Amino acid sequence: MFKRLSILVFTVLLASCNVSRVVKPLEKGEKQLSASFGGPGIVFSGIPLPMPLSSVGYAQGIDTGLTVSAGLHTTSLLFGVAQLDAGLHIQLFENKAQNFGMTAAPALNLFYDFNAGNMRTYPQIDLLGWWKYLDEKQHFFYAGGGTWVELEREKAHEQVQNHEIMPYITFGHQFNREKWSFQIEARYIGMNYRNDKLVVDYLTPFNKGTSGIYVGINRKLVK
């Protein structure tokens, strides 16, 4: 029943789809539009390439240390699947010098297959630490990890679901200007999944999971 959706969901989950929507929560009332491109590395005709996944998003600062965001994954739409994400970005900690902090980001990912009429939901949680340098520029590095959670007990063809989580680790950098910011992010995804028996040849330093490269562009709007 879920064969078509399961194959696509596995691919998209393995990619984790986009750069981190919000690394450091926005100021209260601040709004941001974003676009993300990239994906897991695969070998195609002997050439290593990133999968061309894309998404657009919106975020708004609700209060000090609290931001909400939502996104639409445009590549999935080309395959007849609507993929949406919505989440919170909560500042857990920021030091007095305001050059280091930690952000937690619980979220929900929704998939709807227009062709089969199926819908799936995947909870997600991120935890990121960010380190700011060059105070006048506000650029920062960030790193952390997270996981998606599989709620279904069965895979395609009524097979038992043996993997309930899809963990990943993240390393990135964000260049900030007054209104624009740019991200580049690397992820190692699904280290609990063997990939030596898959049709797709994923790039990975081991025989599990895959590595991915993503870029993001953000535009802050007037409060």
Short mmCIF file of C-alpha atoms in Angstrom, two decimals:
data_model
loop_
_atom_site.label_atom_id
_atom_site.label_comp_id
_atom_site.label_asym_id
_atom_site.label_seq_id
_atom_site.Cartn_x
_atom_site.Cartn_y
_atom_site.Cartn_z
CA MET A 1 0.00 0.00 0.00
CA PHE A 2 2.78 2.41 0.90
CA LYS A 3 5.32 1.10 -1.62
CA ARG A 4 5.52 4.22 -3.75
CA LEU A 5 5.53 6.58 -0.78
CA SER A 6 7.94 4.45 1.25
CA ILE A 7 10.61 4.53 -1.47
CA LEU A 8 10.40 8.29 -1.81
CA VAL A 9 10.19 8.87 1.93
CA PHE A 10 13.29 6.76 2.51
CA THR A 11 15.21 8.80 -0.04
CA VAL A 12 14.03 12.10 1.38
CA LEU A 13 14.58 11.00 4.97
CA LEU A 14 18.08 9.90 4.16
CA ALA A 15 18.71 13.34 2.70
CA SER A 16 17.12 15.08 5.68
CA CYS A 17 15.98 17.43 2.92
CA ASN A 18 17.37 20.87 3.75
CA VAL A 19 19.78 22.99 5.74
CA SER A 20 18.81 23.81 9.32
CA ARG A 21 15.87 26.22 8.98
CA VAL A 22 16.93 28.42 11.92
CA VAL A 23 20.24 27.99 13.74
CA LYS A 24 19.96 30.94 16.12
CA PRO A 25 16.38 32.01 16.97
CA LEU A 26 15.23 35.26 15.36
CA GLU A 27 14.48 38.40 17.29
CA LYS A 28 10.86 38.93 18.39
CA GLY A 29 8.79 40.01 15.37
CA GLU A 30 11.60 39.31 12.89
CA LYS A 31 10.59 37.41 9.74
CA GLN A 32 12.69 35.37 7.34
CA LEU A 33 12.23 33.75 3.93
CA SER A 34 14.57 30.94 2.94
CA ALA A 35 15.50 28.54 0.16
CA SER A 36 17.56 25.37 0.44
CA PHE A 37 19.31 23.24 -2.18
CA GLY A 38 21.34 20.03 -2.11
CA GLY A 39 21.11 16.46 -0.93
CA PRO A 40 22.93 13.23 -0.17
CA GLY A 41 25.90 12.33 -2.35
CA ILE A 42 25.37 9.55 -4.88
CA VAL A 43 27.49 8.00 -7.62
CA PHE A 44 25.85 8.39 -11.03
CA SER A 45 27.65 6.94 -14.07
CA GLY A 46 30.82 6.88 -12.00
CA ILE A 47 30.53 10.56 -11.06
CA PRO A 48 29.87 11.69 -7.44
CA LEU A 49 26.96 14.12 -7.37
CA PRO A 50 24.64 15.64 -4.75
CA MET A 51 20.93 14.89 -5.19
CA PRO A 52 19.11 18.06 -6.38
CA LEU A 53 16.58 18.42 -3.55
CA SER A 54 15.07 21.83 -2.87
CA SER A 55 12.72 23.54 -0.45
CA VAL A 56 11.44 26.97 0.53
CA GLY A 57 10.60 28.15 4.03
CA TYR A 58 9.36 30.91 6.31
CA ALA A 59 10.30 31.69 9.91
CA GLN A 60 9.16 34.29 12.45
CA GLY A 61 10.40 35.26 15.90
CA ILE A 62 7.52 34.87 18.35
CA ASP A 63 9.34 35.87 21.52
CA THR A 64 12.87 36.16 22.84
CA GLY A 65 14.49 32.81 22.16
CA LEU A 66 11.44 31.32 20.38
CA THR A 67 10.94 31.11 16.61
CA VAL A 68 8.43 29.17 14.51
CA SER A 69 9.09 27.97 10.97
CA ALA A 70 7.39 26.10 8.13
CA GLY A 71 8.61 24.79 4.80
CA LEU A 72 7.49 23.28 1.50
CA HIS A 73 9.73 20.78 -0.31
CA THR A 74 9.51 21.65 -3.99
CA THR A 75 11.38 18.64 -5.43
CA SER A 76 8.91 16.22 -3.80
CA LEU A 77 6.05 17.98 -5.59
CA LEU A 78 7.56 17.03 -8.95
CA PHE A 79 7.04 13.38 -7.96
CA GLY A 80 3.44 13.91 -6.82
CA VAL A 81 4.19 14.05 -3.09
CA ALA A 82 3.45 17.08 -0.93
CA GLN A 83 6.05 17.35 1.82
CA LEU A 84 5.64 20.00 4.51
CA ASP A 85 7.55 20.69 7.69
CA ALA A 86 6.70 22.87 10.69
CA GLY A 87 8.67 23.40 13.86
CA LEU A 88 9.84 25.44 16.82
CA HIS A 89 13.34 26.79 17.46
CA ILE A 90 14.00 27.24 21.14
CA GLN A 91 17.06 28.95 22.59
CA LEU A 92 18.23 26.67 25.38
CA PHE A 93 21.30 28.69 26.31
CA GLU A 94 23.30 31.79 25.34
CA ASN A 95 26.39 32.94 27.22
CA LYS A 96 26.89 36.49 28.52
CA ALA A 97 29.25 37.34 25.67
CA GLN A 98 26.52 36.25 23.23
CA ASN A 99 29.03 34.37 21.10
CA PHE A 100 27.89 30.84 21.96
CA GLY A 101 24.47 29.28 22.32
CA MET A 102 22.38 26.15 21.90
CA THR A 103 19.11 25.71 20.02
CA ALA A 104 16.57 22.88 20.21
CA ALA A 105 14.22 22.40 17.26
CA PRO A 106 11.29 19.94 17.53
CA ALA A 107 9.36 19.62 14.27
CA LEU A 108 6.82 17.58 12.30
CA ASN A 109 7.26 16.44 8.69
CA LEU A 110 4.12 15.62 6.72
CA PHE A 111 3.98 13.66 3.45
CA TYR A 112 0.93 13.20 1.22
CA ASP A 113 1.08 11.08 -1.93
CA PHE A 114 -1.46 12.50 -4.40
CA ASN A 115 -1.28 9.40 -6.59
CA ALA A 116 -1.98 6.80 -3.90
CA GLY A 117 -3.83 8.98 -1.39
CA ASN A 118 -1.43 8.05 1.43
CA MET A 119 -0.24 10.30 4.24
CA ARG A 120 2.68 9.84 6.66
CA THR A 121 3.95 11.90 9.60
CA TYR A 122 7.51 11.96 10.95
CA PRO A 123 8.46 13.80 14.17
CA GLN A 124 11.94 15.32 14.20
CA ILE A 125 14.23 16.83 16.84
CA ASP A 126 17.43 18.86 16.30
CA LEU A 127 19.97 20.11 18.82
CA LEU A 128 22.54 22.63 17.55
CA GLY A 129 25.35 24.56 19.15
CA TRP A 130 26.55 27.78 17.45
CA TRP A 131 29.75 29.79 17.87
CA LYS A 132 29.88 33.39 16.64
CA TYR A 133 33.08 35.09 15.51
CA LEU A 134 33.90 38.52 14.02
CA ASP A 135 31.36 40.45 16.12
CA GLU A 136 30.85 43.12 13.49
CA LYS A 137 29.84 40.49 10.90
CA GLN A 138 27.88 38.08 13.14
CA HIS A 139 29.07 35.01 11.21
CA PHE A 140 29.02 31.70 13.04
CA PHE A 141 29.87 28.02 12.88
CA TYR A 142 27.38 25.46 14.11
CA ALA A 143 27.28 21.75 14.81
CA GLY A 144 24.92 19.24 16.34
CA GLY A 145 22.65 16.37 15.52
CA GLY A 146 19.13 15.10 15.44
CA THR A 147 16.83 12.35 14.32
CA TRP A 148 13.61 11.63 12.50
CA VAL A 149 11.22 9.16 14.18
CA GLU A 150 9.39 6.42 12.29
CA LEU A 151 5.85 5.95 13.62
CA GLU A 152 4.75 3.17 11.27
CA ARG A 153 5.26 -0.43 12.45
CA GLU A 154 5.34 -1.81 8.91
CA LYS A 155 7.31 -0.99 5.76
CA ALA A 156 6.17 -1.78 2.23
CA HIS A 157 4.76 -5.28 1.60
CA GLU A 158 3.86 -5.66 5.30
CA GLN A 159 7.51 -5.99 6.34
CA VAL A 160 8.37 -5.28 9.98
CA GLN A 161 9.84 -1.82 10.54
CA ASN A 162 13.23 -2.42 12.17
CA HIS A 163 14.48 1.16 12.15
CA GLU A 164 12.49 3.55 14.29
CA ILE A 165 14.91 6.46 14.10
CA MET A 166 16.95 8.17 11.35
CA PRO A 167 19.81 9.93 13.19
CA TYR A 168 22.21 12.45 11.63
CA ILE A 169 25.03 14.77 12.63
CA THR A 170 25.43 18.29 11.25
CA PHE A 171 28.30 20.72 10.65
CA GLY A 172 27.72 24.12 9.09
CA HIS A 173 28.63 27.74 8.67
CA GLN A 174 26.36 30.77 8.27
CA PHE A 175 27.52 34.03 6.67
CA ASN A 176 25.36 36.92 7.88
CA ARG A 177 24.77 40.30 6.32
CA GLU A 178 22.24 42.95 7.35
CA LYS A 179 19.30 41.34 5.53
CA TRP A 180 20.78 38.33 3.74
CA SER A 181 22.48 35.22 5.14
CA PHE A 182 24.03 32.22 3.42
CA GLN A 183 24.54 28.71 4.78
CA ILE A 184 26.64 25.74 3.79
CA GLU A 185 26.07 22.54 5.68
CA ALA A 186 27.40 18.99 5.70
CA ARG A 187 25.53 16.04 7.19
CA TYR A 188 26.19 12.40 7.87
CA ILE A 189 22.76 10.77 7.81
CA GLY A 190 21.31 7.40 8.73
CA MET A 191 24.42 5.82 10.24
CA ASN A 192 22.20 2.99 11.53
CA TYR A 193 21.18 2.00 7.95
CA ARG A 194 23.31 -0.29 5.82
CA ASN A 195 23.56 1.00 2.25
CA ASP A 196 25.43 -1.82 0.51
CA LYS A 197 22.19 -3.52 -0.59
CA LEU A 198 20.45 -0.47 -2.02
CA VAL A 199 19.88 0.28 -5.69
CA VAL A 200 21.26 3.80 -5.20
CA ASP A 201 25.02 4.04 -4.63
CA TYR A 202 25.27 6.58 -1.80
CA LEU A 203 28.52 8.36 -0.95
CA THR A 204 29.62 7.55 2.58
CA PRO A 205 32.87 7.10 4.49
CA PHE A 206 31.51 3.77 5.78
CA ASN A 207 29.01 1.16 4.58
CA LYS A 208 26.16 2.80 6.47
CA GLY A 209 24.13 5.92 5.79
CA THR A 210 25.24 8.69 3.49
CA SER A 211 26.89 12.10 3.54
CA GLY A 212 25.23 15.20 2.10
CA ILE A 213 26.02 18.81 1.22
CA TYR A 214 23.41 21.58 1.37
CA VAL A 215 23.34 25.31 0.76
CA GLY A 216 20.78 27.81 2.03
CA ILE A 217 19.85 31.42 1.28
CA ASN A 218 17.87 33.48 3.79
CA ARG A 219 16.29 36.94 3.50
CA LYS A 220 15.20 38.79 6.64
CA LEU A 221 12.14 40.99 6.30
CA VAL A 222 11.39 44.27 8.04
CA LYS A 223 9.81 43.76 11.45
#
